[in-house]
Coordinates of C-alpha atoms in Angstrom, one line a residue:
M23 CA 0.0 0.0 0.0
T24 CA 1.6 3.3 -1.1
G25 CA 0.7 7.0 -1.5
P26 CA -2.6 8.4 -0.2
S27 CA -3.9 4.9 0.8
A28 CA -0.9 4.2 2.9
A29 CA -1.1 7.7 4.5
L30 CA -4.8 7.2 5.3
A31 CA -4.2 3.8 6.8
A32 CA -1.3 5.1 8.9
L33 CA -3.5 8.0 10.1
A34 CA -6.3 5.7 11.0
A35 CA -4.0 3.4 12.9
A36 CA -2.6 6.2 14.9
L37 CA -6.0 7.6 15.8
L38 CA -7.4 4.2 16.6
A39 CA -4.5 3.4 18.9
G40 CA -5.5 6.4 21.1
G41 CA -3.3 6.4 24.2
A42 CA -3.2 7.4 27.9
A43 CA -3.1 11.1 28.5
A44 CA -4.4 13.6 31.1
F45 CA -5.7 17.1 31.2
S46 CA -6.2 19.3 34.1
A47 CA -8.3 22.4 34.9
A48 CA -6.7 25.7 35.4
P49 CA -6.7 27.1 38.9
D50 CA -9.9 29.0 38.3
C51 CA -11.5 26.2 36.4
P52 CA -13.7 23.3 37.6
A53 CA -11.8 20.2 38.7
A54 CA -11.3 17.7 36.0
R55 CA -10.5 14.0 36.5
P56 CA -7.5 12.4 34.9
L57 CA -8.0 10.6 31.6
S58 CA -7.9 6.9 31.2
P59 CA -6.9 5.1 28.0
P60 CA -9.7 4.5 25.5
R61 CA -11.1 1.0 25.3
V62 CA -12.1 -0.8 22.2
G63 CA -15.8 -0.3 21.5
H64 CA -16.0 3.2 23.1
R65 CA -17.3 6.1 21.2
P66 CA -14.2 8.3 20.5
R67 CA -14.3 11.9 21.8
G68 CA -11.2 13.2 20.2
A69 CA -7.5 12.2 20.2
L70 CA -7.8 11.7 24.0
A71 CA -10.3 9.9 26.2
A72 CA -12.4 12.1 28.4
S73 CA -13.1 11.8 32.1
R74 CA -12.9 8.5 34.0
D75 CA -16.3 9.1 35.6
A76 CA -18.3 7.2 33.0
D77 CA -16.5 4.0 31.9
A78 CA -19.5 2.1 30.5
D79 CA -19.1 0.7 27.0
D80 CA -21.5 2.5 24.6
G81 CA -20.7 0.6 21.4
E82 CA -19.5 1.5 18.0
H83 CA -21.1 4.4 16.1
A84 CA -21.0 4.7 12.4
H85 CA -20.5 8.4 12.0
T86 CA -17.6 9.2 14.4
R87 CA -14.3 10.3 13.0
R88 CA -12.5 7.1 13.8
A89 CA -15.3 5.1 12.3
A90 CA -14.9 7.1 9.1
L91 CA -11.2 6.3 9.1
R92 CA -11.9 2.6 9.7
R93 CA -14.0 2.7 6.5
G94 CA -11.2 4.5 4.8
I95 CA -8.8 1.7 5.7
L96 CA -11.2 -0.8 4.2
A97 CA -11.5 1.2 1.0
S98 CA -7.8 1.5 0.8
S99 CA -7.2 -2.3 1.4
L100 CA -9.6 -3.0 -1.5
G101 CA -7.5 -0.8 -3.8
A102 CA -10.0 2.1 -3.9
A103 CA -8.6 5.2 -5.5
A104 CA -10.6 7.4 -3.1
V105 CA -12.8 6.9 0.0
S106 CA -16.5 6.7 -1.0
L107 CA -19.3 6.0 1.5
P108 CA -22.7 5.2 -0.1
I109 CA -25.5 7.4 1.3
G110 CA -28.4 6.5 -1.0
D111 CA -29.1 6.4 -4.7
H112 CA -30.8 9.8 -4.8
N113 CA -27.5 11.4 -3.7
A114 CA -25.3 9.4 -6.0
A115 CA -24.5 12.4 -8.3
R116 CA -23.9 15.0 -5.7
A117 CA -20.4 16.4 -5.1
A118 CA -18.4 15.4 -2.1
L119 CA -17.2 17.9 0.4
G120 CA -13.4 18.1 0.4
T121 CA -11.2 15.0 0.8
L122 CA -11.4 14.3 4.5
P123 CA -12.7 10.7 5.0
E124 CA -15.2 11.9 7.7
F125 CA -16.9 14.2 5.2
A126 CA -17.0 11.5 2.4
D127 CA -20.7 11.1 2.8
A128 CA -21.5 14.8 3.1
N129 CA -21.7 17.8 0.7
A130 CA -22.1 20.5 3.3
A131 CA -20.8 21.4 6.8
F132 CA -21.6 24.1 9.3
Q133 CA -18.2 25.7 9.1
S134 CA -18.2 29.1 11.0
I135 CA -20.2 31.9 12.5
T136 CA -19.6 35.6 11.8
V137 CA -19.8 38.2 14.5
D138 CA -19.9 41.9 13.8
V139 CA -17.9 44.3 15.9
T140 CA -18.1 48.1 15.5
D141 CA -15.3 49.2 17.9
K142 CA -11.6 48.5 17.3
S143 CA -10.8 48.1 21.0
Q144 CA -13.7 45.7 21.4
F145 CA -12.4 43.8 18.3
D146 CA -8.9 43.5 19.9
E147 CA -10.4 42.6 23.3
T148 CA -12.6 39.9 21.8
I149 CA -9.6 38.3 20.2
A150 CA -7.7 38.4 23.5
F151 CA -10.7 37.0 25.3
F152 CA -11.0 33.9 23.2
T153 CA -7.3 33.2 22.7
N154 CA -6.4 33.6 26.4
S155 CA -9.5 32.1 28.0
F156 CA -9.9 28.9 26.1
D157 CA -7.0 26.5 25.8
G158 CA -5.9 25.9 22.2
M159 CA -7.9 28.7 20.5
K160 CA -5.8 30.9 18.3
V161 CA -6.0 33.3 15.4
L162 CA -6.1 31.2 12.2
R163 CA -6.5 33.9 9.6
E164 CA -6.5 37.7 9.2
R165 CA -7.4 40.2 6.5
G166 CA -7.7 43.9 5.8
G167 CA -7.7 46.8 8.2
G168 CA -5.5 49.0 6.1
G169 CA -6.7 52.4 5.1
G170 CA -9.7 52.3 7.5
G171 CA -11.3 49.4 5.8
I172 CA -13.1 46.3 7.2
K173 CA -10.8 44.0 9.2
D174 CA -11.4 40.3 9.6
A175 CA -10.0 37.7 12.0
W176 CA -10.8 34.0 12.1
L177 CA -10.3 32.2 15.4
G178 CA -10.4 28.5 16.0
F179 CA -8.7 25.4 17.3
G180 CA -7.1 24.0 14.1
P181 CA -7.0 24.1 10.3
E182 CA -10.2 24.8 8.5
T183 CA -9.2 23.2 5.2
L184 CA -11.4 20.3 4.1
S185 CA -8.3 18.1 3.3
I186 CA -5.5 16.7 5.4
P187 CA -3.1 19.6 5.9
P188 CA 0.5 19.1 4.7
A189 CA 1.8 19.9 8.2
F190 CA -0.1 16.9 9.6
E191 CA 2.5 14.2 10.3
L192 CA 2.2 10.8 11.8
P193 CA 2.6 9.7 14.4
V194 CA 3.4 13.0 16.2
S195 CA 0.6 15.3 15.1
S196 CA -2.6 15.8 17.2
L197 CA -6.1 16.4 15.9
S198 CA -5.5 20.1 16.5
Q199 CA -3.4 19.9 13.3
Y200 CA -5.9 18.0 11.3
G201 CA -8.4 19.6 8.9
G202 CA -12.1 20.3 9.0
H203 CA -12.1 22.6 12.1
A204 CA -14.9 25.2 12.5
S205 CA -14.0 28.9 13.1
L206 CA -15.3 32.1 14.7
H207 CA -15.1 35.0 12.2
L208 CA -14.8 38.4 13.8
R209 CA -15.7 41.3 11.4
Y210 CA -14.8 44.8 12.4
D211 CA -16.3 47.6 10.3
P212 CA -14.9 51.0 11.3
S213 CA -17.6 52.8 9.2
A214 CA -20.4 51.6 11.5
T215 CA -21.6 54.3 13.8
A216 CA -23.9 52.5 16.3
P217 CA -22.4 50.0 18.7
L218 CA -24.0 46.5 18.5
Y219 CA -22.9 45.7 22.0
K220 CA -21.5 47.9 24.7
R221 CA -20.1 46.6 28.0
S222 CA -21.2 48.1 31.3
G223 CA -19.1 50.6 33.1
G224 CA -16.9 49.7 36.1
E225 CA -14.2 47.1 36.6
F226 CA -16.3 44.1 35.5
N227 CA -18.7 43.8 32.7
N228 CA -22.2 42.7 33.6
E229 CA -24.1 43.7 30.4
P230 CA -26.2 40.8 29.1
A231 CA -26.2 39.8 25.4
P232 CA -28.1 42.1 23.1
G233 CA -30.9 39.7 22.2
D234 CA -31.8 36.1 23.2
N235 CA -32.2 34.1 20.0
I236 CA -28.6 32.8 20.5
A237 CA -28.4 30.9 23.7
Y238 CA -24.7 30.2 23.5
L239 CA -21.8 28.9 21.3
Q240 CA -20.6 25.7 23.1
L241 CA -16.9 24.9 23.4
G242 CA -15.4 21.7 24.8
V243 CA -11.9 22.5 25.8
P244 CA -9.2 20.9 28.0
Q245 CA -9.2 23.9 30.2
Y246 CA -10.5 27.5 30.4
R247 CA -9.6 30.5 32.5
I248 CA -12.3 32.5 34.2
S249 CA -9.7 35.1 35.3
Q250 CA -8.9 35.8 31.6
M251 CA -12.6 36.1 30.7
T252 CA -13.2 38.8 33.2
K253 CA -9.8 40.5 32.5
H254 CA -10.7 40.9 28.8
G255 CA -14.3 42.1 29.2
G256 CA -16.3 39.0 29.5
N257 CA -19.5 38.9 31.6
V258 CA -19.4 35.6 33.5
L259 CA -23.0 34.6 34.2
D260 CA -22.3 31.5 36.2
A261 CA -19.6 28.9 36.6
Y262 CA -20.9 25.8 38.5
G263 CA -19.4 22.8 36.8
W264 CA -19.2 24.7 33.4
V265 CA -19.1 28.4 32.6
N266 CA -21.6 30.6 30.8
V267 CA -20.1 33.9 29.7
V268 CA -21.0 36.8 27.4
S269 CA -18.0 37.6 25.3
P270 CA -16.8 41.2 24.9
A271 CA -18.5 41.3 21.5
G272 CA -21.9 40.2 22.9
L273 CA -21.8 36.6 21.8
P274 CA -22.9 34.2 24.6
V275 CA -20.5 31.3 25.1
R276 CA -20.7 28.1 27.2
A277 CA -17.5 26.2 27.9
I278 CA -17.1 22.7 29.3
V279 CA -13.9 21.0 30.4
G280 CA -13.5 18.0 28.0
I281 CA -12.0 16.8 24.8
R282 CA -13.4 17.0 21.3
P283 CA -11.8 16.5 17.8
D284 CA -12.9 20.1 17.3
P285 CA -13.6 22.0 20.5
M286 CA -16.1 24.3 18.7
M287 CA -19.1 22.0 19.2
F288 CA -22.4 23.7 18.3
L289 CA -24.5 26.9 18.2
A290 CA -27.5 26.7 20.6
V291 CA -30.5 28.7 19.4
N292 CA -33.7 29.6 21.3
C293 CA -36.8 28.7 19.3
E294 CA -40.4 29.7 19.6
D295 CA -41.2 26.4 17.9
V296 CA -38.6 23.7 17.7
N297 CA -40.5 21.7 15.1
K298 CA -40.8 24.7 12.9
S299 CA -37.1 25.5 13.2
E300 CA -36.2 21.9 12.5
E301 CA -38.3 21.9 9.4
F302 CA -36.5 25.0 8.2
Y303 CA -33.0 23.4 8.7
A304 CA -34.1 20.2 7.1
K305 CA -34.8 22.2 3.9
L306 CA -31.2 23.4 4.1
G307 CA -29.8 19.8 4.4
F308 CA -29.5 19.6 8.2
A309 CA -30.7 16.4 9.8
R310 CA -31.0 15.1 13.4
Q311 CA -27.7 13.8 14.6
E312 CA -26.5 12.2 17.9
Y313 CA -26.1 14.9 20.5
P314 CA -22.4 15.6 21.1
Y315 CA -20.7 15.5 24.4
A316 CA -17.2 16.6 25.5
R317 CA -17.0 14.0 28.3
L318 CA -17.5 10.2 28.2
N319 CA -20.1 10.3 31.0
Q320 CA -22.4 12.0 28.5
G321 CA -24.0 14.6 30.7
Q322 CA -24.4 12.3 33.7
G323 CA -21.8 14.0 35.9
Q324 CA -21.4 17.4 37.5
F325 CA -19.2 18.9 34.8
E326 CA -21.4 18.7 31.7
P327 CA -25.2 18.9 31.4
P328 CA -27.3 16.4 29.5
Q329 CA -29.1 17.3 26.3
P330 CA -31.9 19.7 27.2
S331 CA -35.4 18.3 27.3
G332 CA -37.4 19.0 24.2
S333 CA -34.4 20.1 22.1
A334 CA -33.3 18.9 18.7
Y335 CA -29.6 18.7 17.6
V336 CA -29.2 19.1 13.8
A337 CA -26.2 19.3 11.5
P338 CA -25.5 18.8 7.8
S339 CA -22.9 16.2 8.7
P340 CA -22.3 14.1 11.9
N341 CA -18.8 15.4 11.8
S342 CA -19.4 19.1 11.5
M343 CA -20.5 21.7 14.0
G344 CA -24.2 21.6 14.5
V345 CA -27.2 23.6 15.8
L346 CA -29.0 22.8 19.0
L347 CA -32.6 23.9 18.8
L348 CA -33.9 24.8 22.2
P349 CA -37.5 25.3 23.3
R350 CA -38.3 28.6 25.0
E351 CA -38.4 28.7 28.8
R352 CA -42.0 28.4 29.9
K353 CA -42.1 31.9 31.4
L354 CA -40.9 33.3 28.1
R355 CA -43.1 31.4 25.6
K356 CA -45.5 34.2 25.1
K357 CA -42.6 36.5 24.1
A358 CA -40.9 36.5 20.7
V359 CA -37.2 35.8 20.6
V360 CA -35.1 38.8 20.1
P361 CA -32.3 38.5 17.5
N362 CA -28.8 39.1 18.8
R363 CA -27.6 41.7 16.4
V364 CA -23.9 40.9 16.7
L365 CA -24.4 37.6 14.9
R366 CA -24.0 38.5 11.2
S367 CA -24.4 34.9 10.0
M368 CA -23.9 31.2 10.5
N369 CA -21.9 30.0 7.5
V370 CA -22.4 26.6 5.8
V371 CA -19.7 25.5 3.4
Y372 CA -20.9 23.3 0.6
A373 CA -19.8 21.4 -2.5
P374 CA -21.5 22.8 -5.6
T375 CA -23.2 20.2 -7.8
E376 CA -21.3 18.7 -10.7
D377 CA -22.8 21.1 -13.2
G378 CA -21.5 24.0 -11.1
G379 CA -25.0 25.1 -10.0
G380 CA -25.2 27.3 -7.0
S381 CA -21.5 27.9 -6.7
A382 CA -21.7 31.3 -4.9
G383 CA -19.0 32.7 -2.7
G384 CA -19.1 35.4 -0.1
L385 CA -20.4 35.6 3.4
D386 CA -23.6 37.6 2.9
P387 CA -26.6 35.9 4.5
Q388 CA -29.1 34.4 2.2
F389 CA -31.7 33.2 4.7
A390 CA -32.8 33.7 8.3
D391 CA -34.2 30.9 10.4
P392 CA -37.5 31.2 12.4
S393 CA -35.5 32.6 15.3
G394 CA -33.9 35.3 13.2
V395 CA -30.5 33.6 12.8
P396 CA -29.0 34.6 9.4
V397 CA -27.6 31.8 7.3
A398 CA -25.0 32.1 4.6
F399 CA -23.8 29.5 2.1
V400 CA -20.1 29.4 1.0
A401 CA -18.7 27.3 -1.8
Q402 CA -15.8 25.1 -0.7
E403 CA -13.6 26.4 -3.5
Y404 CA -14.1 30.0 -2.2
L405 CA -13.3 28.8 1.4
E406 CA -10.1 27.1 0.3
K407 CA -9.0 30.1 -1.7
E408 CA -9.7 32.4 1.3
I409 CA -7.8 30.1 3.6
K410 CA -4.7 30.3 1.4
Q411 CA -4.9 34.1 1.0
T412 CA -5.5 35.0 4.7
A413 CA -3.7 32.3 6.7
V414 CA -1.5 33.6 9.6
S415 CA 2.1 32.5 9.2
R416 CA 3.3 30.3 12.0
S417 CA 7.0 30.3 11.0

């Protein structure tokens, strides 16, 4: 076995092997238990196993990253030129998304969210908030800012490219160097005159998010630092087992101590009618997926909540970031959700059809869901081109 097939087999073997490792909470973070080696038959939760507090075997699942890689090994051993996972005759002609084996059965992925910022100091403080508060988050890409124009920054936990990055080397590279990561896009427009979110006065920010349709962006990270959240203008709402905080730009964030292949897990949206919202996303190619957890105890311990009652978790692929559709709290059901104006769009990258239909670029929203969340579609060729042009040099 040589070439890409051998590389894929080696990659899968390394990830299947797992290994013993440990993570710890920062001094101002909830206590986290040491990790134990993964056991055969366990659902993978990233390159490492999560906490020891749930050691029950939960079986093999077809749509996890390691399962996709297992199928990749099988395809390689049969002499296949490329990984191909059948998903139904009606989709036989649709284009595949990238070349990562875990996206072989998908033609779309929820790739990023865009947050508008209208103040330069708030833009800088938001970058500092995310990169200092959440372990592993860094600036992936930057663009503009010269001559008073729009400045963009993309933050995340690893490469966004939909292929295996050249820098990914076996057996030393971690999944933080693998492709397919989601990102948080910050967009600063100096020409905007009205602030979208303004922190409260005083030493600590206690200003709530400007709107309630976005419940939170959930992150599953090895550690987070509450002291850095408050230092850089975050409004910490609560921190009992996990932390809920409003970022300096007005985006609510929930962080859980745990391990994920991509720590950017999902966007939680408050819905007036979950069924109506699910129908909307179904028309965009989102389907119900297994609810993701950052810890192996799957919401049964004190450091990660279970899936909320009455909610629906949807995503265009089991391996991409998803959307958690939440029912309104009973006391708020007679009130309409209020859009959080800092969220410019949630961005879905897709593979145009073979005839090139619908191959739009850009990040301008094309739809809004029933909760007022704008949705933009981005062609994968446009994304890959943008990644090359705006990537931050790590040399």
